[in-house]
């Protein structure tokens, strides 16, 4: 599917979500049925969906840093097992802990991490999760990171419905005053137990949903980071290292690289990223695009950020597409959390 075709599909799904349209399919009904049967078989084979295996990473990070009288920044994780960090054994290996530690280092300020992410969650659980996040109006997070979408595909949730729930969650969080960064639907085509040609179909369905999610999130004032295969080319080259023991969830190295992809967007949303990094670089094919086209491009390249820009253009809302610089896992060590 070409970039322009993917953009049209994403726009149709997002429009259906906004205006209450029916379930626009992610792929043909017959192929989707085969895909789901294969993925569900893979899920049973790897034995996922065990919440007790998720380490509790909530707490204070960077607590030795001076506060200058300011309270810690509040970071909240929402979404599914990827947001919760299922598949690793230590709290410091979860994406929330890695993001909190990295944010504390960049901001030079302690970060309080909370999580309402739930393994197995689909986007229709976000309403409940947001309710928990906003239960105390005096403790609205500074930044919320949402990772969601894979279970929507495997549970056959219509894409329009999926995007509607996500958009509603972002709208509620932004209205309450929180910044929002969404890691869009990961690439189910990287799951090793899923074989060709269903692997290609899984990748297609994932990217269509990711692009539609991007449109919905950006139009509500959030920004997205394409998780894609979580790690770009590294995942395909090193699946044994970057998947966990269940061959479904990322390993500690996988989560570290995913966190490195999301951290710059978290910092940018809070105004903490260097100004020179925020200017679009034409050499890196960054710039202002119609939001549907930006969404389609981002869905094809992991680590790409899309944020709202000019309010409108000849082809609807516009967005800024950024290809954030990321280092390979082998070139750096994950940040060590403190206070947990």
Coordinates of C-alpha atoms in Angstrom, one line a residue:
X1 CA 0.0 0.0 0.0
X2 CA 1.4 3.4 -1.0
X3 CA 1.8 6.3 1.4
X4 CA -1.1 8.2 -0.2
X5 CA -3.3 5.2 -0.1
X6 CA -2.5 4.6 3.6
X7 CA -3.2 8.3 4.3
X8 CA -6.7 8.0 2.7
X9 CA -7.5 4.8 4.7
X10 CA -6.3 6.5 7.9
X11 CA -8.4 9.6 7.2
X12 CA -11.5 7.5 6.6
X13 CA -11.0 5.5 9.8
X14 CA -10.4 8.7 11.8
X15 CA -13.4 10.4 10.2
X16 CA -15.6 7.4 11.0
X17 CA -14.4 7.6 14.7
X18 CA -15.2 11.3 14.9
X19 CA -18.6 11.1 13.3
X20 CA -19.8 7.7 14.6
X21 CA -19.3 5.8 11.4
X22 CA -19.3 2.0 11.2
X23 CA -16.4 -0.3 11.5
X24 CA -14.2 0.3 8.5
X25 CA -12.2 -2.9 8.1
X26 CA -8.4 -3.1 8.6
X27 CA -8.2 -5.8 5.9
X28 CA -10.5 -8.1 4.0
X29 CA -12.8 -10.2 6.3
X30 CA -11.5 -13.5 5.3
X31 CA -7.8 -12.5 5.7
X32 CA -8.5 -10.8 9.0
X33 CA -10.1 -14.0 10.3
X34 CA -7.0 -16.0 9.3
X35 CA -4.8 -13.4 10.9
X36 CA -6.7 -13.4 14.2
X37 CA -6.7 -17.2 14.4
X38 CA -3.0 -17.2 13.9
X39 CA -2.3 -14.5 16.4
X40 CA -4.6 -16.0 19.0
X41 CA -2.8 -19.3 18.5
X42 CA 0.5 -17.5 19.1
X43 CA -0.9 -15.8 22.2
X44 CA -1.8 -19.2 23.6
X45 CA 1.5 -20.7 22.7
X46 CA 3.6 -18.0 24.4
X47 CA 1.3 -17.8 27.4
X48 CA 0.8 -14.0 27.7
X49 CA -1.7 -12.2 29.7
X50 CA -0.4 -12.9 33.2
X51 CA -0.7 -9.6 35.1
X52 CA 1.2 -10.9 38.2
X53 CA 4.4 -10.9 36.1
X54 CA 4.3 -7.1 35.7
X55 CA 6.8 -5.4 38.1
X56 CA 5.6 -2.5 40.1
X57 CA 7.6 0.5 38.9
X58 CA 5.6 3.2 40.5
X59 CA 7.5 5.6 42.7
X60 CA 9.9 8.5 42.8
X61 CA 12.8 8.7 40.3
X62 CA 15.7 11.1 40.6
X63 CA 15.0 11.8 44.2
X64 CA 18.5 13.0 44.9
X65 CA 18.1 15.9 42.4
X66 CA 17.5 19.4 43.9
X67 CA 13.9 20.5 43.6
X68 CA 14.4 24.3 44.0
X69 CA 11.0 24.2 45.8
X70 CA 9.2 22.7 42.8
X71 CA 7.2 19.5 43.3
X72 CA 8.3 16.4 41.3
X73 CA 7.0 16.2 37.7
X74 CA 4.2 13.6 37.5
X75 CA 4.3 11.0 34.7
X76 CA 1.5 8.5 34.3
X77 CA 1.5 5.4 32.1
X78 CA -1.8 4.2 30.5
X79 CA -2.6 1.4 28.1
X80 CA -1.9 -2.3 27.8
X81 CA 0.9 -4.8 28.7
X82 CA 3.5 -2.8 26.7
X83 CA 2.8 0.3 28.8
X84 CA 2.9 -1.8 32.0
X85 CA 6.1 -3.5 31.1
X86 CA 5.0 -7.1 30.9
X87 CA 7.8 -9.6 30.0
X88 CA 10.6 -8.2 32.2
X89 CA 11.4 -9.1 35.8
X90 CA 12.7 -5.9 37.4
X91 CA 10.9 -2.6 37.9
X92 CA 13.8 -0.6 36.4
X93 CA 13.4 -2.5 33.1
X94 CA 9.8 -1.3 32.4
X95 CA 9.2 1.5 30.0
X96 CA 7.6 3.7 32.7
X97 CA 10.7 3.4 34.9
X98 CA 13.0 4.1 32.0
X99 CA 11.0 7.1 30.9
X100 CA 10.8 8.5 34.4
X101 CA 14.6 8.1 35.0
X102 CA 15.3 9.7 31.6
X103 CA 12.9 12.5 32.2
X104 CA 14.4 13.2 35.6
X105 CA 17.8 13.4 34.1
X106 CA 16.8 15.8 31.3
X107 CA 14.6 18.0 33.6
X108 CA 17.1 17.8 36.5
X109 CA 14.1 17.4 38.7
X110 CA 12.5 14.4 40.4
X111 CA 9.7 12.5 38.6
X112 CA 6.9 10.7 40.3
X113 CA 5.8 7.7 38.2
X114 CA 2.3 6.3 38.3
X115 CA 0.6 3.6 36.2
X116 CA -2.9 2.5 35.5
X117 CA -1.9 0.4 32.4
X118 CA -3.5 -3.1 32.3
X119 CA -2.2 -6.2 30.5
X120 CA -4.7 -7.3 27.9
X121 CA -6.4 -3.9 27.7
X122 CA -8.1 -2.7 24.6
X123 CA -8.8 0.9 23.8
X124 CA -12.2 0.7 25.4
X125 CA -10.5 0.3 28.8
X126 CA -9.0 3.8 28.4
X127 CA -12.1 5.5 29.7
X128 CA -11.7 3.6 33.0
X129 CA -8.0 4.3 33.2
X130 CA -8.4 8.0 32.5
X131 CA -11.1 8.1 35.3
X132 CA -8.5 6.7 37.7
X133 CA -5.9 9.2 36.5
X134 CA -8.2 12.2 37.0
X135 CA -9.8 11.0 40.2
X136 CA -8.0 13.7 42.2
X137 CA -8.3 17.1 40.4
X138 CA -5.4 18.4 42.5
X139 CA -3.0 15.8 41.2
X140 CA -3.4 15.9 37.4
X141 CA -0.2 14.5 35.8
X142 CA 2.1 16.8 33.9
X143 CA 2.5 14.2 31.2
X144 CA 0.7 11.0 30.3
X145 CA 2.1 8.3 28.0
X146 CA -0.4 5.9 26.4
X147 CA 0.6 2.7 24.6
X148 CA -2.4 0.8 23.1
X149 CA -3.6 -0.9 20.0
X150 CA -2.3 -4.4 19.6
X151 CA -5.1 -6.0 21.5
X152 CA -7.6 -4.0 19.5
X153 CA -6.4 -5.8 16.3
X154 CA -6.3 -9.2 17.8
X155 CA -9.7 -8.8 19.5
X156 CA -11.3 -7.6 16.2
X157 CA -12.3 -4.2 17.5
X158 CA -13.4 -2.0 14.6
X159 CA -10.7 0.6 13.9
X160 CA -13.2 3.5 14.0
X161 CA -14.3 2.3 17.5
X162 CA -10.7 1.9 18.6
X163 CA -9.7 5.4 17.5
X164 CA -12.9 6.9 19.0
X165 CA -11.9 5.6 22.5
X166 CA -8.3 6.8 22.2
X167 CA -9.3 10.2 20.9
X168 CA -11.8 10.6 23.8
X169 CA -9.1 9.6 26.3
X170 CA -6.6 12.2 24.9
X171 CA -9.3 14.9 24.9
X172 CA -10.2 14.3 28.6
X173 CA -6.5 14.3 29.6
X174 CA -5.7 17.5 27.6
X175 CA -8.8 19.3 28.9
X176 CA -7.6 18.5 32.4
X177 CA -4.2 20.1 31.7
X178 CA -2.0 17.0 31.0
X179 CA 0.3 16.7 28.1
X180 CA -0.2 13.4 26.2
X181 CA 2.2 11.3 24.1
X182 CA 0.8 8.1 22.5
X183 CA 2.9 5.2 21.4
X184 CA 0.8 3.9 18.5
X185 CA -0.1 0.3 17.6
X186 CA 3.0 -1.8 17.4
X187 CA 3.8 -4.0 14.4
X188 CA 2.2 -7.4 15.0
X189 CA 4.1 -8.7 12.0
X190 CA 7.2 -8.9 14.2
X191 CA 5.7 -11.7 16.4
X192 CA 7.8 -14.7 15.6
X193 CA 5.0 -17.4 15.9
X194 CA 3.0 -15.6 13.2
X195 CA 4.1 -16.9 9.8
X196 CA 3.9 -15.5 6.3
X197 CA 1.7 -14.5 4.6
X198 CA -0.2 -13.6 7.7
X199 CA 2.8 -11.7 9.0
X200 CA 2.4 -9.3 6.2
X201 CA -1.3 -8.9 6.9
X202 CA -0.6 -8.3 10.6
X203 CA 1.9 -5.6 9.6
X204 CA -0.7 -4.0 7.3
X205 CA -3.5 -4.0 9.9
X206 CA -1.1 -2.6 12.6
X207 CA 0.1 0.2 10.4
X208 CA -3.4 1.2 9.3
X209 CA -4.5 1.4 12.9
X210 CA -1.4 3.3 13.9
X211 CA -1.9 5.9 11.2
X212 CA -5.6 6.4 12.2
X213 CA -4.6 6.6 15.9
X214 CA -2.2 9.4 14.9
X215 CA -4.8 11.5 13.3
X216 CA -7.2 11.1 16.2
X217 CA -4.6 11.9 18.8
X218 CA -3.1 14.9 17.0
X219 CA -6.5 16.4 16.4
X220 CA -7.1 16.3 20.1
X221 CA -3.9 18.1 21.0
X222 CA -1.6 15.2 21.7
X223 CA 1.4 13.9 19.9
X224 CA 2.3 10.4 18.8
X225 CA 5.4 8.3 18.4
X226 CA 5.3 5.4 16.0
X227 CA 6.3 2.3 17.8
X228 CA 6.0 0.2 14.7
X229 CA 8.3 -2.8 15.3
X230 CA 9.3 -0.9 18.5
X231 CA 12.9 -0.7 17.4
X232 CA 13.1 -0.1 13.7
X233 CA 15.6 -2.3 11.9
X234 CA 17.2 -3.5 15.1
X235 CA 14.1 -5.6 16.0
X236 CA 14.3 -7.5 12.7
X237 CA 18.0 -8.0 13.0
X238 CA 18.0 -9.1 16.7
X239 CA 14.7 -10.7 17.5
X240 CA 16.2 -13.1 20.0
X241 CA 17.7 -10.2 22.0
X242 CA 14.9 -7.7 21.7
X243 CA 11.9 -10.0 22.4
X244 CA 11.4 -11.4 25.9
X245 CA 11.2 -15.1 26.7
X246 CA 7.5 -15.3 25.5
X247 CA 8.5 -14.1 22.0
X248 CA 5.6 -11.6 22.2
X249 CA 6.6 -8.9 24.7
X250 CA 9.8 -6.9 24.4
X251 CA 12.8 -7.9 26.5
X252 CA 14.6 -5.4 28.8
X253 CA 16.7 -4.3 25.8
X254 CA 13.6 -4.0 23.7
X255 CA 11.8 -1.8 26.2
X256 CA 15.0 0.3 26.6
X257 CA 15.1 1.1 22.9
X258 CA 11.3 1.8 22.8
X259 CA 11.7 4.2 25.7
X260 CA 14.6 6.0 23.9
X261 CA 12.2 6.5 21.0
X262 CA 9.5 8.0 23.2
X263 CA 11.6 10.0 25.6
X264 CA 12.4 12.9 23.3
X265 CA 8.7 13.4 22.6
X266 CA 7.9 13.4 26.3
X267 CA 10.6 16.0 26.9
X268 CA 9.5 18.1 23.9
X269 CA 5.9 18.0 25.1
X270 CA 7.1 19.5 28.4
X271 CA 9.3 22.1 26.7
X272 CA 12.5 20.4 27.9
X273 CA 14.1 19.5 24.6
X274 CA 16.7 21.7 23.0
X275 CA 15.2 24.4 20.7
X276 CA 17.5 23.4 17.8
X277 CA 16.2 19.9 17.9
X278 CA 12.6 21.2 17.5
X279 CA 13.3 22.8 14.2
X280 CA 12.4 20.5 11.3
X281 CA 15.4 19.2 9.4
X282 CA 14.8 19.0 5.6
X283 CA 17.7 16.6 5.3
X284 CA 15.9 14.1 7.6
X285 CA 12.7 14.6 5.6
X286 CA 11.0 16.4 8.5
X287 CA 8.5 19.2 8.0
X288 CA 4.9 20.3 8.0
X289 CA 2.4 18.0 6.3
X290 CA -1.3 17.4 6.1
X291 CA -2.0 15.3 9.2
X292 CA -3.2 12.2 7.3
X293 CA 0.0 12.1 5.2
X294 CA 2.2 12.7 8.3
X295 CA 0.3 9.8 10.0
X296 CA 0.9 7.5 7.1
X297 CA 4.6 8.3 6.9
X298 CA 5.0 7.9 10.7
X299 CA 3.3 4.5 10.6
X300 CA 5.9 3.2 8.2
X301 CA 8.9 4.3 10.3
X302 CA 9.3 3.5 14.0
X303 CA 10.4 6.4 16.2
X304 CA 8.7 9.1 14.2
X305 CA 6.8 11.8 16.0
X306 CA 3.7 13.6 14.8
X307 CA 2.4 16.7 16.6
X308 CA -0.2 19.3 15.8
X309 CA 1.1 22.3 13.9
X310 CA -0.9 24.8 11.8
X311 CA -4.6 24.6 12.5
X312 CA -5.7 24.0 8.9
X313 CA -4.5 23.8 5.3
X314 CA -5.9 23.1 1.9
X315 CA -6.2 19.4 2.8
X316 CA -7.3 19.7 6.4
X317 CA -5.3 20.0 9.6
X318 CA -1.5 20.0 9.4
X319 CA 1.1 18.4 11.6
X320 CA 4.8 18.5 12.2
X321 CA 6.6 15.3 11.4
X322 CA 9.9 14.7 13.3
X323 CA 12.3 11.8 13.0
X324 CA 13.8 11.9 16.4
X325 CA 17.4 10.9 16.6
X326 CA 17.8 7.6 18.5
X327 CA 20.8 5.5 19.4
X328 CA 20.9 1.8 19.0
X329 CA 20.6 -0.3 22.2
X330 CA 24.2 -1.5 21.9
X331 CA 25.5 2.1 22.0
X332 CA 24.0 3.0 25.4
X333 CA 23.0 1.6 28.7
X334 CA 19.5 2.2 30.0
X335 CA 19.1 4.8 32.7
X336 CA 19.1 3.5 36.3
X337 CA 16.1 4.6 38.3
X338 CA 16.5 5.8 41.8
X339 CA 14.1 5.9 44.7
X340 CA 12.4 2.6 43.7

